[in-house]
């Protein structure tokens, strides 16, 4: 059950309207690493969790908080759009408010579609996509993805902080930056604890029989670039983080294997092949006649 309390976690009130900045703020609302993404990501991870207890409760709690951040940003965007001019003042474009809005850097759909409200889109107007979220059912893989999402999101919020001098907007962003700091640390801590308690490990999934890998290449850094410095990293020599091997450095990729011959799809799919067109056409008719699969 979801219950909504009509208050915000933190104040979201700008000093003045700014339709151009409202469009920029859409990125951390409906972009790939925006608040809609992490809210849905943590939600689906919690619903897909097979392990009762603290990890599922963690996901439930933070997922609910992120829905609150969606509301904070949507509220801020609506206020940035309130009383904002539709066009700009240059004589050359003022006669056409739509052109003026585009030139001014605003999102015309804020007005046309949402009536001066926020939308579930990024800063270019691309609709939010469920394809952004990660919810695999493997908690270690998911917690690592969550840490990445919080890092990417915090990078974007930090950039947006410097794109405005509005103290009200900056105050809200400073709060979101602080929560992103917590969430980065929490997911890293949760991933570490999950491993320490033996629920999951590296390499993930740790339950896959590792002997079924081609173990001779499991810890090789193979240099597929003409750069010369990759061998200087800890990934090229020394013990591996999983504690199961030693890194080695291979300066040149070994010889490959021959490519298989081109495929020959069903002629009724009309792919271009090396066979003469009449032959392909006849083969298609035969398959139809005999209802070949």
PDB file of C-alpha atoms in Angstrom:
ATOM      1  CA  UNK A   1       0.000   0.000   0.000  1.00  0.00           C
ATOM      2  CA  UNK A   2       1.218   3.501  -0.793  1.00  0.00           C
ATOM      3  CA  UNK A   3       0.220   6.477   1.313  1.00  0.00           C
ATOM      4  CA  UNK A   4       0.860  10.072   0.271  1.00  0.00           C
ATOM      5  CA  UNK A   5       1.467  12.851   2.772  1.00  0.00           C
ATOM      6  CA  UNK A   6       0.940  16.298   1.273  1.00  0.00           C
ATOM      7  CA  UNK A   7       4.256  17.795   2.308  1.00  0.00           C
ATOM      8  CA  UNK A   8       7.753  17.823   0.872  1.00  0.00           C
ATOM      9  CA  UNK A   9      10.892  16.313   2.375  1.00  0.00           C
ATOM     10  CA  UNK A  10      12.669  19.642   1.777  1.00  0.00           C
ATOM     11  CA  UNK A  11      11.555  23.040   0.533  1.00  0.00           C
ATOM     12  CA  UNK A  12      11.389  23.470  -3.241  1.00  0.00           C
ATOM     13  CA  UNK A  13      10.738  27.140  -3.939  1.00  0.00           C
ATOM     14  CA  UNK A  14      12.737  29.211  -6.447  1.00  0.00           C
ATOM     15  CA  UNK A  15      13.418  32.922  -6.078  1.00  0.00           C
ATOM     16  CA  UNK A  16      11.840  33.658  -9.446  1.00  0.00           C
ATOM     17  CA  UNK A  17      10.450  31.900 -12.547  1.00  0.00           C
ATOM     18  CA  UNK A  18      12.939  30.640 -15.119  1.00  0.00           C
ATOM     19  CA  UNK A  19      11.517  28.514 -17.943  1.00  0.00           C
ATOM     20  CA  UNK A  20      14.940  27.870 -19.469  1.00  0.00           C
ATOM     21  CA  UNK A  21      16.310  26.440 -16.235  1.00  0.00           C
ATOM     22  CA  UNK A  22      13.099  24.424 -15.775  1.00  0.00           C
ATOM     23  CA  UNK A  23      14.011  22.594 -18.960  1.00  0.00           C
ATOM     24  CA  UNK A  24      17.529  21.902 -17.661  1.00  0.00           C
ATOM     25  CA  UNK A  25      16.128  20.551 -14.415  1.00  0.00           C
ATOM     26  CA  UNK A  26      14.054  18.026 -16.368  1.00  0.00           C
ATOM     27  CA  UNK A  27      17.255  15.983 -16.836  1.00  0.00           C
ATOM     28  CA  UNK A  28      17.495  15.052 -13.153  1.00  0.00           C
ATOM     29  CA  UNK A  29      13.771  14.374 -13.067  1.00  0.00           C
ATOM     30  CA  UNK A  30      13.166  12.276 -16.189  1.00  0.00           C
ATOM     31  CA  UNK A  31      16.622  11.564 -17.615  1.00  0.00           C
ATOM     32  CA  UNK A  32      18.493   8.268 -17.549  1.00  0.00           C
ATOM     33  CA  UNK A  33      19.905   8.947 -14.087  1.00  0.00           C
ATOM     34  CA  UNK A  34      17.058  11.118 -12.845  1.00  0.00           C
ATOM     35  CA  UNK A  35      14.848  10.674  -9.825  1.00  0.00           C
ATOM     36  CA  UNK A  36      12.131   8.781 -11.705  1.00  0.00           C
ATOM     37  CA  UNK A  37      14.729   6.192 -12.678  1.00  0.00           C
ATOM     38  CA  UNK A  38      16.086   5.573  -9.186  1.00  0.00           C
ATOM     39  CA  UNK A  39      12.597   5.595  -7.659  1.00  0.00           C
ATOM     40  CA  UNK A  40      11.414   2.926 -10.088  1.00  0.00           C
ATOM     41  CA  UNK A  41      14.720   1.046  -9.927  1.00  0.00           C
ATOM     42  CA  UNK A  42      14.656   0.694  -6.153  1.00  0.00           C
ATOM     43  CA  UNK A  43      10.952  -0.067  -6.272  1.00  0.00           C
ATOM     44  CA  UNK A  44      11.296  -2.959  -8.702  1.00  0.00           C
ATOM     45  CA  UNK A  45      14.384  -4.233  -6.895  1.00  0.00           C
ATOM     46  CA  UNK A  46      12.418  -4.353  -3.640  1.00  0.00           C
ATOM     47  CA  UNK A  47       9.481  -6.107  -5.285  1.00  0.00           C
ATOM     48  CA  UNK A  48      11.859  -8.616  -6.902  1.00  0.00           C
ATOM     49  CA  UNK A  49      13.872  -9.288  -3.730  1.00  0.00           C
ATOM     50  CA  UNK A  50      13.868 -12.931  -2.611  1.00  0.00           C
ATOM     51  CA  UNK A  51      15.696 -12.236   0.660  1.00  0.00           C
ATOM     52  CA  UNK A  52      13.565 -10.940   3.563  1.00  0.00           C
ATOM     53  CA  UNK A  53      14.969  -8.570   6.137  1.00  0.00           C
ATOM     54  CA  UNK A  54      17.230  -5.537   6.131  1.00  0.00           C
ATOM     55  CA  UNK A  55      18.169  -5.460   2.434  1.00  0.00           C
ATOM     56  CA  UNK A  56      14.571  -5.491   1.252  1.00  0.00           C
ATOM     57  CA  UNK A  57      13.628  -2.935   3.897  1.00  0.00           C
ATOM     58  CA  UNK A  58      16.509  -0.739   2.718  1.00  0.00           C
ATOM     59  CA  UNK A  59      15.194  -0.849  -0.844  1.00  0.00           C
ATOM     60  CA  UNK A  60      11.608  -0.137   0.232  1.00  0.00           C
ATOM     61  CA  UNK A  61      12.671   2.853   2.295  1.00  0.00           C
ATOM     62  CA  UNK A  62      14.989   4.493  -0.219  1.00  0.00           C
ATOM     63  CA  UNK A  63      12.591   3.818  -3.090  1.00  0.00           C
ATOM     64  CA  UNK A  64       9.871   5.684  -1.202  1.00  0.00           C
ATOM     65  CA  UNK A  65      12.251   8.589  -0.504  1.00  0.00           C
ATOM     66  CA  UNK A  66      13.129   8.838  -4.199  1.00  0.00           C
ATOM     67  CA  UNK A  67       9.452   9.152  -5.123  1.00  0.00           C
ATOM     68  CA  UNK A  68       9.454  12.123  -2.762  1.00  0.00           C
ATOM     69  CA  UNK A  69      12.383  13.593  -4.705  1.00  0.00           C
ATOM     70  CA  UNK A  70      10.376  13.202  -7.910  1.00  0.00           C
ATOM     71  CA  UNK A  71       7.659  15.286  -6.282  1.00  0.00           C
ATOM     72  CA  UNK A  72      10.163  17.916  -5.091  1.00  0.00           C
ATOM     73  CA  UNK A  73      11.601  18.368  -8.573  1.00  0.00           C
ATOM     74  CA  UNK A  74       8.185  18.418 -10.254  1.00  0.00           C
ATOM     75  CA  UNK A  75       7.060  21.055  -7.758  1.00  0.00           C
ATOM     76  CA  UNK A  76      10.170  23.142  -8.378  1.00  0.00           C
ATOM     77  CA  UNK A  77       9.805  22.890 -12.160  1.00  0.00           C
ATOM     78  CA  UNK A  78       6.156  23.974 -12.003  1.00  0.00           C
ATOM     79  CA  UNK A  79       7.138  27.043  -9.987  1.00  0.00           C
ATOM     80  CA  UNK A  80       9.981  27.870 -12.371  1.00  0.00           C
ATOM     81  CA  UNK A  81       7.407  27.815 -15.174  1.00  0.00           C
ATOM     82  CA  UNK A  82       4.855  29.896 -13.256  1.00  0.00           C
ATOM     83  CA  UNK A  83       4.501  33.382 -14.792  1.00  0.00           C
ATOM     84  CA  UNK A  84       7.487  32.683 -17.044  1.00  0.00           C
ATOM     85  CA  UNK A  85       7.264  34.589 -20.361  1.00  0.00           C
ATOM     86  CA  UNK A  86       6.337  32.455 -23.331  1.00  0.00           C
ATOM     87  CA  UNK A  87       8.692  34.217 -25.698  1.00  0.00           C
ATOM     88  CA  UNK A  88      11.734  36.469 -25.576  1.00  0.00           C
ATOM     89  CA  UNK A  89      11.975  40.150 -26.334  1.00  0.00           C
ATOM     90  CA  UNK A  90      13.937  40.254 -29.580  1.00  0.00           C
ATOM     91  CA  UNK A  91      11.793  41.851 -32.292  1.00  0.00           C
ATOM     92  CA  UNK A  92      12.782  39.249 -34.884  1.00  0.00           C
ATOM     93  CA  UNK A  93      11.076  36.353 -33.083  1.00  0.00           C
ATOM     94  CA  UNK A  94       8.591  37.953 -30.710  1.00  0.00           C
ATOM     95  CA  UNK A  95       5.782  37.750 -33.291  1.00  0.00           C
ATOM     96  CA  UNK A  96       5.971  33.950 -33.145  1.00  0.00           C
ATOM     97  CA  UNK A  97       5.974  32.834 -29.504  1.00  0.00           C
ATOM     98  CA  UNK A  98       6.777  29.229 -30.453  1.00  0.00           C
ATOM     99  CA  UNK A  99       9.946  30.236 -32.290  1.00  0.00           C
ATOM    100  CA  UNK A 100      10.772  32.625 -29.459  1.00  0.00           C
ATOM    101  CA  UNK A 101      10.457  29.804 -26.956  1.00  0.00           C
ATOM    102  CA  UNK A 102      12.759  27.535 -28.953  1.00  0.00           C
ATOM    103  CA  UNK A 103      15.332  30.271 -29.389  1.00  0.00           C
ATOM    104  CA  UNK A 104      15.040  31.060 -25.696  1.00  0.00           C
ATOM    105  CA  UNK A 105      15.920  27.486 -24.766  1.00  0.00           C
ATOM    106  CA  UNK A 106      12.607  26.531 -23.189  1.00  0.00           C
ATOM    107  CA  UNK A 107      10.596  23.353 -23.705  1.00  0.00           C
ATOM    108  CA  UNK A 108       7.474  24.323 -25.651  1.00  0.00           C
ATOM    109  CA  UNK A 109       5.698  21.195 -24.401  1.00  0.00           C
ATOM    110  CA  UNK A 110       5.931  22.518 -20.859  1.00  0.00           C
ATOM    111  CA  UNK A 111       3.249  24.963 -21.973  1.00  0.00           C
ATOM    112  CA  UNK A 112       1.481  23.118 -24.783  1.00  0.00           C
ATOM    113  CA  UNK A 113       1.255  19.659 -23.218  1.00  0.00           C
ATOM    114  CA  UNK A 114       1.661  20.171 -19.476  1.00  0.00           C
ATOM    115  CA  UNK A 115       0.140  23.621 -18.995  1.00  0.00           C
ATOM    116  CA  UNK A 116       3.231  25.040 -17.269  1.00  0.00           C
ATOM    117  CA  UNK A 117       3.986  21.843 -15.394  1.00  0.00           C
ATOM    118  CA  UNK A 118       6.737  19.234 -15.182  1.00  0.00           C
ATOM    119  CA  UNK A 119       6.796  16.265 -17.546  1.00  0.00           C
ATOM    120  CA  UNK A 120       8.288  12.735 -17.276  1.00  0.00           C
ATOM    121  CA  UNK A 121      10.975  13.594 -19.831  1.00  0.00           C
ATOM    122  CA  UNK A 122      14.648  14.547 -19.947  1.00  0.00           C
ATOM    123  CA  UNK A 123      16.050  17.984 -20.796  1.00  0.00           C
ATOM    124  CA  UNK A 124      15.653  17.311 -24.529  1.00  0.00           C
ATOM    125  CA  UNK A 125      12.022  16.230 -24.154  1.00  0.00           C
ATOM    126  CA  UNK A 126      12.737  12.511 -24.607  1.00  0.00           C
ATOM    127  CA  UNK A 127      10.166  10.487 -22.630  1.00  0.00           C
ATOM    128  CA  UNK A 128      11.397   8.653 -19.561  1.00  0.00           C
ATOM    129  CA  UNK A 129      12.051   4.991 -20.382  1.00  0.00           C
ATOM    130  CA  UNK A 130      11.645   1.909 -18.218  1.00  0.00           C
ATOM    131  CA  UNK A 131      14.714   0.664 -20.062  1.00  0.00           C
ATOM    132  CA  UNK A 132      16.773   2.913 -17.782  1.00  0.00           C
ATOM    133  CA  UNK A 133      16.180   0.784 -14.699  1.00  0.00           C
ATOM    134  CA  UNK A 134      18.152  -2.227 -13.439  1.00  0.00           C
ATOM    135  CA  UNK A 135      16.366  -4.828 -11.312  1.00  0.00           C
ATOM    136  CA  UNK A 136      18.032  -8.196 -11.839  1.00  0.00           C
ATOM    137  CA  UNK A 137      17.098 -10.055  -8.653  1.00  0.00           C
ATOM    138  CA  UNK A 138      20.815 -10.385  -7.831  1.00  0.00           C
ATOM    139  CA  UNK A 139      21.326  -7.949  -4.963  1.00  0.00           C
ATOM    140  CA  UNK A 140      25.069  -7.461  -5.387  1.00  0.00           C
ATOM    141  CA  UNK A 141      24.696  -6.641  -9.072  1.00  0.00           C
ATOM    142  CA  UNK A 142      21.781  -4.341  -8.248  1.00  0.00           C
ATOM    143  CA  UNK A 143      23.540  -2.546  -5.378  1.00  0.00           C
ATOM    144  CA  UNK A 144      26.543  -1.854  -7.612  1.00  0.00           C
ATOM    145  CA  UNK A 145      24.185  -0.493 -10.287  1.00  0.00           C
ATOM    146  CA  UNK A 146      22.518   1.658  -7.616  1.00  0.00           C
ATOM    147  CA  UNK A 147      25.833   3.150  -6.544  1.00  0.00           C
ATOM    148  CA  UNK A 148      26.560   4.003 -10.183  1.00  0.00           C
ATOM    149  CA  UNK A 149      23.121   5.588 -10.619  1.00  0.00           C
ATOM    150  CA  UNK A 150      23.655   7.766  -7.543  1.00  0.00           C
ATOM    151  CA  UNK A 151      27.128   8.776  -8.754  1.00  0.00           C
ATOM    152  CA  UNK A 152      25.903   9.714 -12.213  1.00  0.00           C
ATOM    153  CA  UNK A 153      22.907  11.545 -10.777  1.00  0.00           C
ATOM    154  CA  UNK A 154      25.056  13.486  -8.320  1.00  0.00           C
ATOM    155  CA  UNK A 155      27.410  14.530 -11.132  1.00  0.00           C
ATOM    156  CA  UNK A 156      24.436  15.982 -13.019  1.00  0.00           C
ATOM    157  CA  UNK A 157      22.960  17.746  -9.980  1.00  0.00           C
ATOM    158  CA  UNK A 158      26.385  19.232  -9.184  1.00  0.00           C
ATOM    159  CA  UNK A 159      26.613  20.606 -12.737  1.00  0.00           C
ATOM    160  CA  UNK A 160      23.102  22.035 -12.508  1.00  0.00           C
ATOM    161  CA  UNK A 161      24.012  23.724  -9.215  1.00  0.00           C
ATOM    162  CA  UNK A 162      26.524  25.882 -11.093  1.00  0.00           C
ATOM    163  CA  UNK A 163      24.064  26.679 -13.902  1.00  0.00           C
ATOM    164  CA  UNK A 164      21.871  28.907 -11.730  1.00  0.00           C
ATOM    165  CA  UNK A 165      22.285  31.690  -9.198  1.00  0.00           C
ATOM    166  CA  UNK A 166      18.759  31.204  -7.840  1.00  0.00           C
ATOM    167  CA  UNK A 167      19.259  30.656  -4.100  1.00  0.00           C
ATOM    168  CA  UNK A 168      15.993  28.731  -3.730  1.00  0.00           C
ATOM    169  CA  UNK A 169      16.927  26.281  -6.472  1.00  0.00           C
ATOM    170  CA  UNK A 170      20.470  25.943  -5.135  1.00  0.00           C
ATOM    171  CA  UNK A 171      19.148  25.235  -1.648  1.00  0.00           C
ATOM    172  CA  UNK A 172      17.055  22.325  -2.920  1.00  0.00           C
ATOM    173  CA  UNK A 173      19.919  21.015  -5.051  1.00  0.00           C
ATOM    174  CA  UNK A 174      22.268  21.206  -2.067  1.00  0.00           C
ATOM    175  CA  UNK A 175      19.838  18.969  -0.169  1.00  0.00           C
ATOM    176  CA  UNK A 176      19.622  16.506  -3.060  1.00  0.00           C
ATOM    177  CA  UNK A 177      23.430  16.463  -3.330  1.00  0.00           C
ATOM    178  CA  UNK A 178      23.633  15.558   0.354  1.00  0.00           C
ATOM    179  CA  UNK A 179      21.122  12.736  -0.043  1.00  0.00           C
ATOM    180  CA  UNK A 180      23.049  11.457  -3.076  1.00  0.00           C
ATOM    181  CA  UNK A 181      26.158  11.433  -0.879  1.00  0.00           C
ATOM    182  CA  UNK A 182      24.318   9.253   1.625  1.00  0.00           C
ATOM    183  CA  UNK A 183      22.904   6.966  -1.026  1.00  0.00           C
ATOM    184  CA  UNK A 184      26.271   6.397  -2.698  1.00  0.00           C
ATOM    185  CA  UNK A 185      27.794   5.437   0.632  1.00  0.00           C
ATOM    186  CA  UNK A 186      24.824   3.308   1.625  1.00  0.00           C
ATOM    187  CA  UNK A 187      24.866   1.198  -1.538  1.00  0.00           C
ATOM    188  CA  UNK A 188      28.618   0.666  -1.291  1.00  0.00           C
ATOM    189  CA  UNK A 189      28.199  -0.334   2.363  1.00  0.00           C
ATOM    190  CA  UNK A 190      25.292  -2.641   1.530  1.00  0.00           C
ATOM    191  CA  UNK A 191      27.259  -4.331  -1.268  1.00  0.00           C
ATOM    192  CA  UNK A 192      30.189  -4.889   1.083  1.00  0.00           C
ATOM    193  CA  UNK A 193      27.948  -6.245   3.842  1.00  0.00           C
ATOM    194  CA  UNK A 194      26.172  -8.571   1.429  1.00  0.00           C
ATOM    195  CA  UNK A 195      29.546 -10.105   0.556  1.00  0.00           C
ATOM    196  CA  UNK A 196      30.775 -10.259   4.155  1.00  0.00           C
ATOM    197  CA  UNK A 197      27.639 -12.165   5.150  1.00  0.00           C
ATOM    198  CA  UNK A 198      28.176 -14.654   2.338  1.00  0.00           C
ATOM    199  CA  UNK A 199      24.981 -13.961   0.396  1.00  0.00           C
ATOM    200  CA  UNK A 200      26.809 -13.024  -2.797  1.00  0.00           C
ATOM    201  CA  UNK A 201      30.346 -12.461  -4.005  1.00  0.00           C
ATOM    202  CA  UNK A 202      32.652 -11.490  -6.833  1.00  0.00           C
ATOM    203  CA  UNK A 203      32.494 -12.605  -9.594  1.00  0.00           C
ATOM    204  CA  UNK A 204      28.738 -12.134  -9.677  1.00  0.00           C
ATOM    205  CA  UNK A 205      26.743 -14.345  -9.847  1.00  0.00           C
ATOM    206  CA  UNK A 206      28.961 -16.214  -7.408  1.00  0.00           C
ATOM    207  CA  UNK A 207      26.809 -19.344  -7.582  1.00  0.00           C
ATOM    208  CA  UNK A 208      27.719 -20.033 -11.209  1.00  0.00           C
ATOM    209  CA  UNK A 209      30.177 -22.966 -11.311  1.00  0.00           C
ATOM    210  CA  UNK A 210      33.401 -21.090 -11.966  1.00  0.00           C
ATOM    211  CA  UNK A 211      35.119 -24.167 -13.370  1.00  0.00           C
ATOM    212  CA  UNK A 212      32.753 -23.984 -16.335  1.00  0.00           C
ATOM    213  CA  UNK A 213      34.453 -20.745 -17.433  1.00  0.00           C
ATOM    214  CA  UNK A 214      37.495 -20.771 -19.675  1.00  0.00           C
ATOM    215  CA  UNK A 215      39.621 -20.069 -16.620  1.00  0.00           C
ATOM    216  CA  UNK A 216      42.789 -19.479 -18.640  1.00  0.00           C
ATOM    217  CA  UNK A 217      41.443 -16.057 -19.663  1.00  0.00           C
ATOM    218  CA  UNK A 218      39.504 -15.172 -16.508  1.00  0.00           C
ATOM    219  CA  UNK A 219      42.192 -12.776 -15.236  1.00  0.00           C
ATOM    220  CA  UNK A 220      43.990 -11.673 -18.389  1.00  0.00           C
ATOM    221  CA  UNK A 221      44.089  -8.017 -19.352  1.00  0.00           C
ATOM    222  CA  UNK A 222      44.284  -8.300 -23.134  1.00  0.00           C
ATOM    223  CA  UNK A 223      45.492  -5.089 -24.723  1.00  0.00           C
ATOM    224  CA  UNK A 224      43.146  -4.387 -27.649  1.00  0.00           C
ATOM    225  CA  UNK A 225      44.393  -0.811 -27.992  1.00  0.00           C
ATOM    226  CA  UNK A 226      47.672   0.676 -29.187  1.00  0.00           C
ATOM    227  CA  UNK A 227      47.960   2.591 -25.915  1.00  0.00           C
ATOM    228  CA  UNK A 228      51.082   1.772 -23.925  1.00  0.00           C
ATOM    229  CA  UNK A 229      50.116   2.421 -20.307  1.00  0.00           C
ATOM    230  CA  UNK A 230      47.378  -0.103 -19.477  1.00  0.00           C
ATOM    231  CA  UNK A 231      49.939  -2.476 -17.999  1.00  0.00           C
ATOM    232  CA  UNK A 232      50.694   0.058 -15.256  1.00  0.00           C
ATOM    233  CA  UNK A 233      47.351  -0.513 -13.494  1.00  0.00           C
ATOM    234  CA  UNK A 234      46.598  -2.955 -10.694  1.00  0.00           C
ATOM    235  CA  UNK A 235      44.299  -4.793 -13.128  1.00  0.00           C
ATOM    236  CA  UNK A 236      47.357  -5.964 -15.115  1.00  0.00           C
ATOM    237  CA  UNK A 237      49.331  -7.677 -12.346  1.00  0.00           C
ATOM    238  CA  UNK A 238      48.866  -8.809  -8.771  1.00  0.00           C
ATOM    239  CA  UNK A 239      45.995 -10.472  -6.915  1.00  0.00           C
ATOM    240  CA  UNK A 240      42.445 -10.164  -8.221  1.00  0.00           C
ATOM    241  CA  UNK A 241      39.699  -8.590  -6.047  1.00  0.00           C
ATOM    242  CA  UNK A 242      37.837 -11.908  -5.871  1.00  0.00           C
ATOM    243  CA  UNK A 243      40.898 -13.515  -4.261  1.00  0.00           C
ATOM    244  CA  UNK A 244      40.801 -16.403  -6.707  1.00  0.00           C
ATOM    245  CA  UNK A 245      43.627 -15.567  -9.084  1.00  0.00           C
ATOM    246  CA  UNK A 246      46.384 -13.254 -10.311  1.00  0.00           C
ATOM    247  CA  UNK A 247      46.082 -10.655 -13.039  1.00  0.00           C
ATOM    248  CA  UNK A 248      48.310 -11.033 -16.093  1.00  0.00           C
ATOM    249  CA  UNK A 249      48.951  -8.641 -18.971  1.00  0.00           C
ATOM    250  CA  UNK A 250      48.814  -9.741 -22.612  1.00  0.00           C
ATOM    251  CA  UNK A 251      50.420  -7.067 -24.785  1.00  0.00           C
ATOM    252  CA  UNK A 252      48.906  -8.262 -28.079  1.00  0.00           C
ATOM    253  CA  UNK A 253      45.630 -10.097 -28.649  1.00  0.00           C
ATOM    254  CA  UNK A 254      46.224 -13.705 -29.708  1.00  0.00           C
ATOM    255  CA  UNK A 255      45.302 -14.826 -33.201  1.00  0.00           C
ATOM    256  CA  UNK A 256      41.580 -15.118 -33.756  1.00  0.00           C
ATOM    257  CA  UNK A 257      39.526 -17.892 -35.302  1.00  0.00           C
ATOM    258  CA  UNK A 258      37.943 -17.875 -38.765  1.00  0.00           C
ATOM    259  CA  UNK A 259      34.556 -16.259 -39.195  1.00  0.00           C
ATOM    260  CA  UNK A 260      31.708 -18.705 -39.885  1.00  0.00           C
ATOM    261  CA  UNK A 261      30.203 -18.532 -43.378  1.00  0.00           C
ATOM    262  CA  UNK A 262      27.358 -16.044 -43.951  1.00  0.00           C
ATOM    263  CA  UNK A 263      23.995 -17.260 -42.745  1.00  0.00           C
ATOM    264  CA  UNK A 264      21.260 -18.346 -45.157  1.00  0.00           C
ATOM    265  CA  UNK A 265      17.918 -17.215 -43.716  1.00  0.00           C
ATOM    266  CA  UNK A 266      14.511 -18.412 -44.855  1.00  0.00           C
ATOM    267  CA  UNK A 267      14.009 -16.926 -48.362  1.00  0.00           C
ATOM    268  CA  UNK A 268      10.608 -15.596 -47.282  1.00  0.00           C
ATOM    269  CA  UNK A 269      12.426 -13.125 -45.022  1.00  0.00           C
ATOM    270  CA  UNK A 270      13.838 -11.541 -48.216  1.00  0.00           C
ATOM    271  CA  UNK A 271      17.377 -11.030 -47.034  1.00  0.00           C
ATOM    272  CA  UNK A 272      19.952 -10.444 -49.765  1.00  0.00           C
ATOM    273  CA  UNK A 273      22.137 -13.558 -50.117  1.00  0.00           C
ATOM    274  CA  UNK A 274      24.675 -14.912 -52.576  1.00  0.00           C
ATOM    275  CA  UNK A 275      21.994 -17.058 -54.238  1.00  0.00           C
ATOM    276  CA  UNK A 276      20.482 -15.709 -57.478  1.00  0.00           C
ATOM    277  CA  UNK A 277      17.205 -13.902 -56.944  1.00  0.00           C
ATOM    278  CA  UNK A 278      15.130 -16.371 -59.018  1.00  0.00           C
ATOM    279  CA  UNK A 279      16.514 -19.241 -56.936  1.00  0.00           C
ATOM    280  CA  UNK A 280      15.546 -17.505 -53.707  1.00  0.00           C
ATOM    281  CA  UNK A 281      12.093 -16.727 -55.103  1.00  0.00           C
ATOM    282  CA  UNK A 282      11.523 -20.319 -56.141  1.00  0.00           C
ATOM    283  CA  UNK A 283      12.735 -21.615 -52.786  1.00  0.00           C
ATOM    284  CA  UNK A 284      10.254 -19.337 -51.037  1.00  0.00           C
ATOM    285  CA  UNK A 285       7.384 -20.612 -53.170  1.00  0.00           C
ATOM    286  CA  UNK A 286       8.358 -24.219 -52.425  1.00  0.00           C
ATOM    287  CA  UNK A 287       8.396 -23.553 -48.690  1.00  0.00           C
ATOM    288  CA  UNK A 288       4.944 -21.972 -48.921  1.00  0.00           C
ATOM    289  CA  UNK A 289       3.658 -24.891 -50.992  1.00  0.00           C
ATOM    290  CA  UNK A 290       4.912 -27.547 -48.584  1.00  0.00           C
ATOM    291  CA  UNK A 291       4.432 -25.361 -45.518  1.00  0.00           C
ATOM    292  CA  UNK A 292       7.990 -25.992 -44.468  1.00  0.00           C
ATOM    293  CA  UNK A 293       9.098 -24.585 -41.153  1.00  0.00           C
TER     294      UNK A 293
END
